[in-house]
Amino acid sequence: MAQELVGKPIATAMREEILHQSRAYQQRGINPKIAVISVGHDAAARAYVASLKRVAEKLEITFADVHLDPDTAKVHKRVAALAADEHVHGIILALPFAKTIDAAAVYAQVPTDKDIDGLGAGQFGRLSAGEEEGVLAPATPQACLALVEPIMSLKGADTVILGRGKTVGRGLAAMLLNRHATVSVCHSATKNLADVTRRADVIFSAAGNPGLLTRDHVRAGQIVIDAGVSIVDGALCGDADFPAVAEVVSAITPSPGGVGPVTMAFVFANLMKAVQIGAES
């Protein structure tokens, strides 16, 4: 049976350090502040906002829940105000937005040094160019790597990513290349998926497709990092058929309880970086 790579120990250690940093900034008269923007009434987006708020309160971080109606002009005006506010250190878009709002256009308004999601062109471009020092990298790819790197070196490793989305797959591919891994990115048009996944040393799954990764896709000795997020019968689940896959591979993250807690910690670690950038500018 596979080793379960649970995220809580990593997340707990990170949150203790973030709380220490937050208090240190407050002693200097700097109150770390995060603004989370949601537009419309998507249940998943609002649940994400609530989760961020709970963690922010525990970390003594000022939290602004910016919940807007889907009026394009008013949304852009509010985002522009947040972008210009020197007391706001980090901005997150809680997606999906209402369909009438162009999220990419809103993202374009977020200053690079406040983009703690790491998904704007500035941060993402630097990451893709091979930079990581000082970059606000996307939180989920950071979490994926934090779960793998304590147990194996990625240099020369054969890695497979399931899912080419900007939130996880594309940023993770860049970060793996920065670590000298061999990277294959699979998606809906990939042929003979099982042949590709069985060759890998590490499989990172972020397709949001429950049951995508089965026993037939894996072999003994592999590590599986399941960053997929889906709701099935009211319960959160990942991409892997966990019981079947765990019988074969060496190590696997559970879902929930694996990547998620570490991702949340990296969101606030990015905020601390953004506070530092602001303090130094």
PDB file of C-alpha atoms in Angstrom:
ATOM      1  CA  MET A   1       0.000   0.000   0.000  1.00  0.00           C
ATOM      2  CA  ALA A   2       1.279   3.448  -0.926  1.00  0.00           C
ATOM      3  CA  GLN A   3       2.627   5.995   1.500  1.00  0.00           C
ATOM      4  CA  GLU A   4       0.077   8.793   1.932  1.00  0.00           C
ATOM      5  CA  LEU A   5       1.618  12.207   1.384  1.00  0.00           C
ATOM      6  CA  VAL A   6      -0.605  14.296   3.636  1.00  0.00           C
ATOM      7  CA  GLY A   7      -0.333  18.058   3.445  1.00  0.00           C
ATOM      8  CA  LYS A   8      -1.110  19.072   7.022  1.00  0.00           C
ATOM      9  CA  PRO A   9       2.432  18.850   8.479  1.00  0.00           C
ATOM     10  CA  ILE A  10       3.878  21.023   5.698  1.00  0.00           C
ATOM     11  CA  ALA A  11       0.973  23.471   5.853  1.00  0.00           C
ATOM     12  CA  THR A  12       1.153  23.744   9.648  1.00  0.00           C
ATOM     13  CA  ALA A  13       4.861  24.561   9.610  1.00  0.00           C
ATOM     14  CA  MET A  14       4.353  27.139   6.876  1.00  0.00           C
ATOM     15  CA  ARG A  15       1.461  28.797   8.679  1.00  0.00           C
ATOM     16  CA  GLU A  16       3.496  29.101  11.884  1.00  0.00           C
ATOM     17  CA  GLU A  17       6.226  30.905   9.942  1.00  0.00           C
ATOM     18  CA  ILE A  18       3.696  33.144   8.153  1.00  0.00           C
ATOM     19  CA  LEU A  19       2.101  34.116  11.475  1.00  0.00           C
ATOM     20  CA  HIS A  20       5.557  35.009  12.803  1.00  0.00           C
ATOM     21  CA  GLN A  21       6.192  37.155   9.719  1.00  0.00           C
ATOM     22  CA  SER A  22       2.788  38.806   9.944  1.00  0.00           C
ATOM     23  CA  ARG A  23       3.382  39.825  13.550  1.00  0.00           C
ATOM     24  CA  ALA A  24       6.855  41.085  12.729  1.00  0.00           C
ATOM     25  CA  TYR A  25       5.460  43.331   9.993  1.00  0.00           C
ATOM     26  CA  GLN A  26       2.771  44.629  12.348  1.00  0.00           C
ATOM     27  CA  GLN A  27       5.471  45.630  14.826  1.00  0.00           C
ATOM     28  CA  ARG A  28       6.960  47.733  12.027  1.00  0.00           C
ATOM     29  CA  GLY A  29       3.606  49.405  11.420  1.00  0.00           C
ATOM     30  CA  ILE A  30       2.784  47.329   8.322  1.00  0.00           C
ATOM     31  CA  ASN A  31      -0.503  45.418   8.418  1.00  0.00           C
ATOM     32  CA  PRO A  32      -0.480  42.682   5.743  1.00  0.00           C
ATOM     33  CA  LYS A  33      -3.705  42.883   3.762  1.00  0.00           C
ATOM     34  CA  ILE A  34      -5.251  40.653   1.131  1.00  0.00           C
ATOM     35  CA  ALA A  35      -8.191  41.587  -1.096  1.00  0.00           C
ATOM     36  CA  VAL A  36     -10.188  38.733  -2.634  1.00  0.00           C
ATOM     37  CA  ILE A  37     -12.472  39.689  -5.494  1.00  0.00           C
ATOM     38  CA  SER A  38     -15.520  37.665  -6.471  1.00  0.00           C
ATOM     39  CA  VAL A  39     -18.118  38.675  -9.044  1.00  0.00           C
ATOM     40  CA  GLY A  40     -21.560  37.113  -9.043  1.00  0.00           C
ATOM     41  CA  HIS A  41     -22.805  34.258  -6.904  1.00  0.00           C
ATOM     42  CA  ASP A  42     -20.861  31.134  -7.859  1.00  0.00           C
ATOM     43  CA  ALA A  43     -21.018  28.786  -4.873  1.00  0.00           C
ATOM     44  CA  ALA A  44     -17.499  27.396  -5.328  1.00  0.00           C
ATOM     45  CA  ALA A  45     -15.999  30.892  -5.600  1.00  0.00           C
ATOM     46  CA  ARG A  46     -17.767  32.054  -2.470  1.00  0.00           C
ATOM     47  CA  ALA A  47     -16.682  28.918  -0.593  1.00  0.00           C
ATOM     48  CA  TYR A  48     -13.082  29.643  -1.596  1.00  0.00           C
ATOM     49  CA  VAL A  49     -13.417  33.200  -0.290  1.00  0.00           C
ATOM     50  CA  ALA A  50     -14.723  31.877   3.023  1.00  0.00           C
ATOM     51  CA  SER A  51     -11.797  29.444   3.308  1.00  0.00           C
ATOM     52  CA  LEU A  52      -9.265  32.199   2.628  1.00  0.00           C
ATOM     53  CA  LYS A  53     -10.921  34.416   5.199  1.00  0.00           C
ATOM     54  CA  ARG A  54     -10.733  31.752   7.909  1.00  0.00           C
ATOM     55  CA  VAL A  55      -7.023  31.220   7.329  1.00  0.00           C
ATOM     56  CA  ALA A  56      -6.323  34.971   7.137  1.00  0.00           C
ATOM     57  CA  GLU A  57      -7.938  35.506  10.531  1.00  0.00           C
ATOM     58  CA  LYS A  58      -5.769  32.787  12.092  1.00  0.00           C
ATOM     59  CA  LEU A  59      -2.668  34.391  10.568  1.00  0.00           C
ATOM     60  CA  GLU A  60      -3.659  37.881  11.815  1.00  0.00           C
ATOM     61  CA  ILE A  61      -3.878  39.164   8.249  1.00  0.00           C
ATOM     62  CA  THR A  62      -6.370  41.857   7.250  1.00  0.00           C
ATOM     63  CA  PHE A  63      -8.912  40.419   4.837  1.00  0.00           C
ATOM     64  CA  ALA A  64     -11.070  42.334   2.367  1.00  0.00           C
ATOM     65  CA  ASP A  65     -13.958  40.358   0.899  1.00  0.00           C
ATOM     66  CA  VAL A  66     -14.688  42.322  -2.293  1.00  0.00           C
ATOM     67  CA  HIS A  67     -17.938  40.788  -3.526  1.00  0.00           C
ATOM     68  CA  LEU A  68     -19.217  42.628  -6.606  1.00  0.00           C
ATOM     69  CA  ASP A  69     -22.240  42.551  -8.862  1.00  0.00           C
ATOM     70  CA  PRO A  70     -21.522  41.752 -12.539  1.00  0.00           C
ATOM     71  CA  ASP A  71     -21.304  45.343 -13.739  1.00  0.00           C
ATOM     72  CA  THR A  72     -18.176  45.622 -15.908  1.00  0.00           C
ATOM     73  CA  ALA A  73     -17.521  49.317 -15.344  1.00  0.00           C
ATOM     74  CA  LYS A  74     -17.946  49.050 -11.572  1.00  0.00           C
ATOM     75  CA  VAL A  75     -15.770  45.934 -11.370  1.00  0.00           C
ATOM     76  CA  HIS A  76     -12.914  47.606 -13.239  1.00  0.00           C
ATOM     77  CA  LYS A  77     -13.241  50.761 -11.163  1.00  0.00           C
ATOM     78  CA  ARG A  78     -13.055  48.805  -7.896  1.00  0.00           C
ATOM     79  CA  VAL A  79     -10.093  46.722  -9.033  1.00  0.00           C
ATOM     80  CA  ALA A  80      -8.258  49.861 -10.124  1.00  0.00           C
ATOM     81  CA  ALA A  81      -8.807  51.337  -6.663  1.00  0.00           C
ATOM     82  CA  LEU A  82      -7.444  48.205  -4.976  1.00  0.00           C
ATOM     83  CA  ALA A  83      -4.467  48.170  -7.320  1.00  0.00           C
ATOM     84  CA  ALA A  84      -3.629  51.748  -6.321  1.00  0.00           C
ATOM     85  CA  ASP A  85      -4.209  51.230  -2.580  1.00  0.00           C
ATOM     86  CA  GLU A  86      -0.817  51.056  -0.852  1.00  0.00           C
ATOM     87  CA  HIS A  87      -2.418  49.269   2.114  1.00  0.00           C
ATOM     88  CA  VAL A  88      -3.468  46.300  -0.068  1.00  0.00           C
ATOM     89  CA  HIS A  89      -0.503  43.970  -0.565  1.00  0.00           C
ATOM     90  CA  GLY A  90      -2.090  41.081  -2.427  1.00  0.00           C
ATOM     91  CA  ILE A  91      -5.059  40.633  -4.763  1.00  0.00           C
ATOM     92  CA  ILE A  92      -6.758  37.362  -5.660  1.00  0.00           C
ATOM     93  CA  LEU A  93      -9.552  36.723  -8.139  1.00  0.00           C
ATOM     94  CA  ALA A  94     -11.958  34.094  -6.810  1.00  0.00           C
ATOM     95  CA  LEU A  95     -13.028  32.447 -10.056  1.00  0.00           C
ATOM     96  CA  PRO A  96     -15.252  31.751 -11.822  1.00  0.00           C
ATOM     97  CA  PHE A  97     -16.663  35.225 -12.280  1.00  0.00           C
ATOM     98  CA  ALA A  98     -20.135  35.857 -13.644  1.00  0.00           C
ATOM     99  CA  LYS A  99     -20.091  35.049 -17.377  1.00  0.00           C
ATOM    100  CA  THR A 100     -20.559  38.679 -18.420  1.00  0.00           C
ATOM    101  CA  ILE A 101     -17.216  39.669 -16.874  1.00  0.00           C
ATOM    102  CA  ASP A 102     -13.928  39.103 -18.705  1.00  0.00           C
ATOM    103  CA  ALA A 103     -11.655  37.737 -15.964  1.00  0.00           C
ATOM    104  CA  ALA A 104      -8.554  38.122 -18.151  1.00  0.00           C
ATOM    105  CA  ALA A 105      -9.248  41.832 -18.525  1.00  0.00           C
ATOM    106  CA  VAL A 106      -9.612  42.132 -14.760  1.00  0.00           C
ATOM    107  CA  TYR A 107      -6.361  40.239 -14.219  1.00  0.00           C
ATOM    108  CA  ALA A 108      -4.613  42.720 -16.489  1.00  0.00           C
ATOM    109  CA  GLN A 109      -5.407  45.429 -13.934  1.00  0.00           C
ATOM    110  CA  VAL A 110      -3.706  43.632 -11.047  1.00  0.00           C
ATOM    111  CA  PRO A 111      -0.169  44.982 -10.506  1.00  0.00           C
ATOM    112  CA  THR A 112       2.535  42.353 -10.883  1.00  0.00           C
ATOM    113  CA  ASP A 113       3.777  42.884  -7.338  1.00  0.00           C
ATOM    114  CA  LYS A 114       0.271  42.281  -5.928  1.00  0.00           C
ATOM    115  CA  ASP A 115      -0.506  39.241  -8.082  1.00  0.00           C
ATOM    116  CA  ILE A 116      -0.209  36.627  -5.338  1.00  0.00           C
ATOM    117  CA  ASP A 117      -2.010  34.057  -7.503  1.00  0.00           C
ATOM    118  CA  GLY A 118       0.990  34.283  -9.843  1.00  0.00           C
ATOM    119  CA  LEU A 119      -1.228  33.997 -12.903  1.00  0.00           C
ATOM    120  CA  GLY A 120      -0.806  37.424 -14.468  1.00  0.00           C
ATOM    121  CA  ALA A 121       1.480  37.916 -17.448  1.00  0.00           C
ATOM    122  CA  GLY A 122       4.259  39.490 -15.372  1.00  0.00           C
ATOM    123  CA  GLN A 123       4.758  36.752 -12.780  1.00  0.00           C
ATOM    124  CA  PHE A 124       3.837  33.904 -15.115  1.00  0.00           C
ATOM    125  CA  GLY A 125       6.142  35.215 -17.820  1.00  0.00           C
ATOM    126  CA  ARG A 126       9.116  35.375 -15.480  1.00  0.00           C
ATOM    127  CA  LEU A 127       8.425  31.851 -14.292  1.00  0.00           C
ATOM    128  CA  SER A 128       8.220  30.580 -17.862  1.00  0.00           C
ATOM    129  CA  ALA A 129      11.513  32.339 -18.647  1.00  0.00           C
ATOM    130  CA  GLY A 130      13.262  30.240 -16.004  1.00  0.00           C
ATOM    131  CA  GLU A 131      13.145  32.652 -13.076  1.00  0.00           C
ATOM    132  CA  GLU A 132      11.823  31.726  -9.633  1.00  0.00           C
ATOM    133  CA  GLU A 133      13.798  33.866  -7.214  1.00  0.00           C
ATOM    134  CA  GLY A 134      11.438  36.606  -6.085  1.00  0.00           C
ATOM    135  CA  VAL A 135       8.620  35.375  -8.345  1.00  0.00           C
ATOM    136  CA  LEU A 136       5.108  34.978  -6.939  1.00  0.00           C
ATOM    137  CA  ALA A 137       4.604  31.529  -8.448  1.00  0.00           C
ATOM    138  CA  PRO A 138       1.131  29.935  -8.587  1.00  0.00           C
ATOM    139  CA  ALA A 139       0.309  28.334  -5.255  1.00  0.00           C
ATOM    140  CA  THR A 140      -0.815  24.883  -6.396  1.00  0.00           C
ATOM    141  CA  PRO A 141       2.339  24.089  -8.421  1.00  0.00           C
ATOM    142  CA  GLN A 142       4.402  25.195  -5.433  1.00  0.00           C
ATOM    143  CA  ALA A 143       2.371  22.861  -3.229  1.00  0.00           C
ATOM    144  CA  CYS A 144       2.842  19.939  -5.620  1.00  0.00           C
ATOM    145  CA  LEU A 145       6.606  20.364  -5.548  1.00  0.00           C
ATOM    146  CA  ALA A 146       6.700  20.800  -1.774  1.00  0.00           C
ATOM    147  CA  LEU A 147       5.088  17.370  -1.403  1.00  0.00           C
ATOM    148  CA  VAL A 148       7.503  15.630  -3.787  1.00  0.00           C
ATOM    149  CA  GLU A 149      10.891  17.221  -3.177  1.00  0.00           C
ATOM    150  CA  PRO A 150      11.333  15.967   0.421  1.00  0.00           C
ATOM    151  CA  ILE A 151      11.255  12.370  -0.829  1.00  0.00           C
ATOM    152  CA  MET A 152      12.980  12.540  -4.225  1.00  0.00           C
ATOM    153  CA  SER A 153      15.091  14.767  -6.427  1.00  0.00           C
ATOM    154  CA  LEU A 154      13.358  15.953  -9.577  1.00  0.00           C
ATOM    155  CA  LYS A 155      16.616  16.439 -11.473  1.00  0.00           C
ATOM    156  CA  GLY A 156      16.461  14.026 -14.394  1.00  0.00           C
ATOM    157  CA  ALA A 157      13.124  12.630 -13.252  1.00  0.00           C
ATOM    158  CA  ASP A 158      10.547  11.603 -15.860  1.00  0.00           C
ATOM    159  CA  THR A 159       7.409  13.565 -14.962  1.00  0.00           C
ATOM    160  CA  VAL A 160       3.911  13.648 -16.430  1.00  0.00           C
ATOM    161  CA  ILE A 161       1.324  16.365 -15.885  1.00  0.00           C
ATOM    162  CA  LEU A 162      -2.327  15.628 -16.567  1.00  0.00           C
ATOM    163  CA  GLY A 163      -3.969  18.934 -17.437  1.00  0.00           C
ATOM    164  CA  ARG A 164      -2.634  21.989 -19.240  1.00  0.00           C
ATOM    165  CA  GLY A 165      -4.583  24.664 -17.387  1.00  0.00           C
ATOM    166  CA  LYS A 166      -2.906  27.900 -16.397  1.00  0.00           C
ATOM    167  CA  THR A 167      -3.744  27.496 -12.716  1.00  0.00           C
ATOM    168  CA  VAL A 168      -1.710  24.309 -12.313  1.00  0.00           C
ATOM    169  CA  GLY A 169      -0.411  22.519 -15.398  1.00  0.00           C
ATOM    170  CA  ARG A 170       1.408  25.271 -17.274  1.00  0.00           C
ATOM    171  CA  GLY A 171       3.053  26.803 -14.222  1.00  0.00           C
ATOM    172  CA  LEU A 172       4.021  23.388 -12.883  1.00  0.00           C
ATOM    173  CA  ALA A 173       5.615  22.467 -16.219  1.00  0.00           C
ATOM    174  CA  ALA A 174       7.795  25.583 -16.064  1.00  0.00           C
ATOM    175  CA  MET A 175       8.842  24.879 -12.485  1.00  0.00           C
ATOM    176  CA  LEU A 176       9.688  21.253 -13.267  1.00  0.00           C
ATOM    177  CA  LEU A 177      11.828  22.356 -16.205  1.00  0.00           C
ATOM    178  CA  ASN A 178      13.591  24.777 -13.869  1.00  0.00           C
ATOM    179  CA  ARG A 179      14.487  21.719 -11.772  1.00  0.00           C
ATOM    180  CA  HIS A 180      15.852  19.838 -14.806  1.00  0.00           C
ATOM    181  CA  ALA A 181      13.041  17.288 -14.917  1.00  0.00           C
ATOM    182  CA  THR A 182      11.832  15.747 -18.158  1.00  0.00           C
ATOM    183  CA  VAL A 183       8.250  16.927 -18.600  1.00  0.00           C
ATOM    184  CA  SER A 184       5.305  15.571 -20.581  1.00  0.00           C
ATOM    185  CA  VAL A 185       2.027  17.502 -20.467  1.00  0.00           C
ATOM    186  CA  CYS A 186      -1.062  15.451 -21.291  1.00  0.00           C
ATOM    187  CA  HIS A 187      -4.545  16.712 -22.101  1.00  0.00           C
ATOM    188  CA  SER A 188      -7.818  15.715 -23.739  1.00  0.00           C
ATOM    189  CA  ALA A 189      -6.144  15.145 -27.128  1.00  0.00           C
ATOM    190  CA  THR A 190      -3.333  12.948 -25.791  1.00  0.00           C
ATOM    191  CA  LYS A 191      -3.231   9.493 -27.373  1.00  0.00           C
ATOM    192  CA  ASN A 192      -2.527   6.306 -25.426  1.00  0.00           C
ATOM    193  CA  LEU A 193      -2.541   8.107 -22.085  1.00  0.00           C
ATOM    194  CA  ALA A 194      -1.763   5.012 -20.026  1.00  0.00           C
ATOM    195  CA  ASP A 195       1.398   4.372 -22.045  1.00  0.00           C
ATOM    196  CA  VAL A 196       2.610   7.874 -21.198  1.00  0.00           C
ATOM    197  CA  THR A 197       1.726   7.805 -17.503  1.00  0.00           C
ATOM    198  CA  ARG A 198       3.250   4.386 -16.819  1.00  0.00           C
ATOM    199  CA  ARG A 199       6.653   5.632 -18.016  1.00  0.00           C
ATOM    200  CA  ALA A 200       6.757   8.417 -15.446  1.00  0.00           C
ATOM    201  CA  ASP A 201       8.576   8.554 -12.137  1.00  0.00           C
ATOM    202  CA  VAL A 202       6.090  11.145 -10.898  1.00  0.00           C
ATOM    203  CA  ILE A 203       2.534  11.809 -12.091  1.00  0.00           C
ATOM    204  CA  PHE A 204       0.971  15.190 -11.318  1.00  0.00           C
ATOM    205  CA  SER A 205      -2.750  15.159 -12.034  1.00  0.00           C
ATOM    206  CA  ALA A 206      -4.658  18.442 -12.288  1.00  0.00           C
ATOM    207  CA  ALA A 207      -7.377  17.722 -14.828  1.00  0.00           C
ATOM    208  CA  GLY A 208     -10.428  18.087 -12.588  1.00  0.00           C
ATOM    209  CA  ASN A 209     -11.703  14.782 -13.948  1.00  0.00           C
ATOM    210  CA  PRO A 210     -12.659  12.320 -11.174  1.00  0.00           C
ATOM    211  CA  GLY A 211     -11.584   8.765 -11.873  1.00  0.00           C
ATOM    212  CA  LEU A 212      -9.259   9.811 -14.704  1.00  0.00           C
ATOM    213  CA  LEU A 213      -6.228   8.112 -13.177  1.00  0.00           C
ATOM    214  CA  THR A 214      -6.876   4.400 -12.677  1.00  0.00           C
ATOM    215  CA  ARG A 215      -4.890   1.302 -11.809  1.00  0.00           C
ATOM    216  CA  ASP A 216      -4.232   0.799 -15.527  1.00  0.00           C
ATOM    217  CA  HIS A 217      -2.380   4.136 -15.708  1.00  0.00           C
ATOM    218  CA  VAL A 218       0.224   3.411 -13.022  1.00  0.00           C
ATOM    219  CA  ARG A 219       2.987   1.019 -12.055  1.00  0.00           C
ATOM    220  CA  ALA A 220       4.947   0.130  -8.952  1.00  0.00           C
ATOM    221  CA  GLY A 221       7.468   2.674  -7.699  1.00  0.00           C
ATOM    222  CA  GLN A 222       5.705   5.818  -8.894  1.00  0.00           C
ATOM    223  CA  ILE A 223       4.685   8.920  -6.948  1.00  0.00           C
ATOM    224  CA  VAL A 224       1.244  10.392  -7.667  1.00  0.00           C
ATOM    225  CA  ILE A 225       0.417  13.988  -6.728  1.00  0.00           C
ATOM    226  CA  ASP A 226      -3.318  14.487  -7.171  1.00  0.00           C
ATOM    227  CA  ALA A 227      -4.163  18.182  -7.513  1.00  0.00           C
ATOM    228  CA  GLY A 228      -7.473  17.604  -9.266  1.00  0.00           C
ATOM    229  CA  VAL A 229     -10.535  19.178  -7.687  1.00  0.00           C
ATOM    230  CA  SER A 230     -14.085  17.953  -8.315  1.00  0.00           C
ATOM    231  CA  ILE A 231     -17.285  17.618  -6.333  1.00  0.00           C
ATOM    232  CA  VAL A 232     -19.011  14.228  -6.571  1.00  0.00           C
ATOM    233  CA  ASP A 233     -22.191  13.604  -4.563  1.00  0.00           C
ATOM    234  CA  GLY A 234     -21.403  16.647  -2.477  1.00  0.00           C
ATOM    235  CA  ALA A 235     -17.885  15.493  -1.572  1.00  0.00           C
ATOM    236  CA  LEU A 236     -14.505  16.812  -2.687  1.00  0.00           C
ATOM    237  CA  CYS A 237     -12.394  14.381  -4.679  1.00  0.00           C
ATOM    238  CA  GLY A 238      -9.336  14.341  -6.919  1.00  0.00           C
ATOM    239  CA  ASP A 239      -8.552  12.789 -10.298  1.00  0.00           C
ATOM    240  CA  ALA A 240      -7.255   9.455  -9.030  1.00  0.00           C
ATOM    241  CA  ASP A 241      -9.211   6.339  -8.201  1.00  0.00           C
ATOM    242  CA  PHE A 242      -7.457   6.473  -4.856  1.00  0.00           C
ATOM    243  CA  PRO A 243      -8.028   2.942  -3.470  1.00  0.00           C
ATOM    244  CA  ALA A 244      -7.022   1.264  -6.737  1.00  0.00           C
ATOM    245  CA  VAL A 245      -4.032   3.483  -7.495  1.00  0.00           C
ATOM    246  CA  ALA A 246      -2.744   3.398  -3.899  1.00  0.00           C
ATOM    247  CA  GLU A 247      -2.465  -0.389  -4.093  1.00  0.00           C
ATOM    248  CA  VAL A 248       0.137  -0.056  -6.877  1.00  0.00           C
ATOM    249  CA  VAL A 249       2.248   3.098  -6.512  1.00  0.00           C
ATOM    250  CA  SER A 250       4.822   3.956  -3.850  1.00  0.00           C
ATOM    251  CA  ALA A 251       3.331   7.244  -2.653  1.00  0.00           C
ATOM    252  CA  ILE A 252       0.185   9.260  -3.325  1.00  0.00           C
ATOM    253  CA  THR A 253      -1.545  12.360  -2.002  1.00  0.00           C
ATOM    254  CA  PRO A 254      -5.061  11.875  -0.631  1.00  0.00           C
ATOM    255  CA  SER A 255      -7.851  14.166  -1.766  1.00  0.00           C
ATOM    256  CA  PRO A 256      -8.881  15.987   0.300  1.00  0.00           C
ATOM    257  CA  GLY A 257      -5.980  16.400   2.677  1.00  0.00           C
ATOM    258  CA  GLY A 258      -3.038  16.335   0.287  1.00  0.00           C
ATOM    259  CA  VAL A 259      -2.307  19.242  -2.032  1.00  0.00           C
ATOM    260  CA  GLY A 260      -5.114  21.515  -0.789  1.00  0.00           C
ATOM    261  CA  PRO A 261      -3.794  22.551   2.651  1.00  0.00           C
ATOM    262  CA  VAL A 262      -0.338  23.235   1.237  1.00  0.00           C
ATOM    263  CA  THR A 263      -1.798  25.307  -1.621  1.00  0.00           C
ATOM    264  CA  MET A 264      -3.638  27.497   0.878  1.00  0.00           C
ATOM    265  CA  ALA A 265      -0.425  28.008   2.835  1.00  0.00           C
ATOM    266  CA  PHE A 266       1.449  29.073  -0.290  1.00  0.00           C
ATOM    267  CA  VAL A 267      -1.200  31.696  -1.073  1.00  0.00           C
ATOM    268  CA  PHE A 268      -0.304  33.429   2.175  1.00  0.00           C
ATOM    269  CA  ALA A 269       3.413  32.772   1.741  1.00  0.00           C
ATOM    270  CA  ASN A 270       3.097  34.685  -1.528  1.00  0.00           C
ATOM    271  CA  LEU A 271       1.327  37.473   0.352  1.00  0.00           C
ATOM    272  CA  MET A 272       4.294  37.747   2.705  1.00  0.00           C
ATOM    273  CA  LYS A 273       6.600  38.023  -0.321  1.00  0.00           C
ATOM    274  CA  ALA A 274       4.360  40.749  -1.720  1.00  0.00           C
ATOM    275  CA  VAL A 275       4.479  42.632   1.593  1.00  0.00           C
ATOM    276  CA  GLN A 276       8.276  42.446   1.476  1.00  0.00           C
ATOM    277  CA  ILE A 277       8.328  43.730  -2.111  1.00  0.00           C
ATOM    278  CA  GLY A 278       6.114  46.646  -1.075  1.00  0.00           C
ATOM    279  CA  ALA A 279       8.241  47.430   1.972  1.00  0.00           C
ATOM    280  CA  GLU A 280      11.410  47.509  -0.126  1.00  0.00           C
ATOM    281  CA  SER A 281      10.021  49.630  -2.964  1.00  0.00           C
TER     282      SER A 281
END
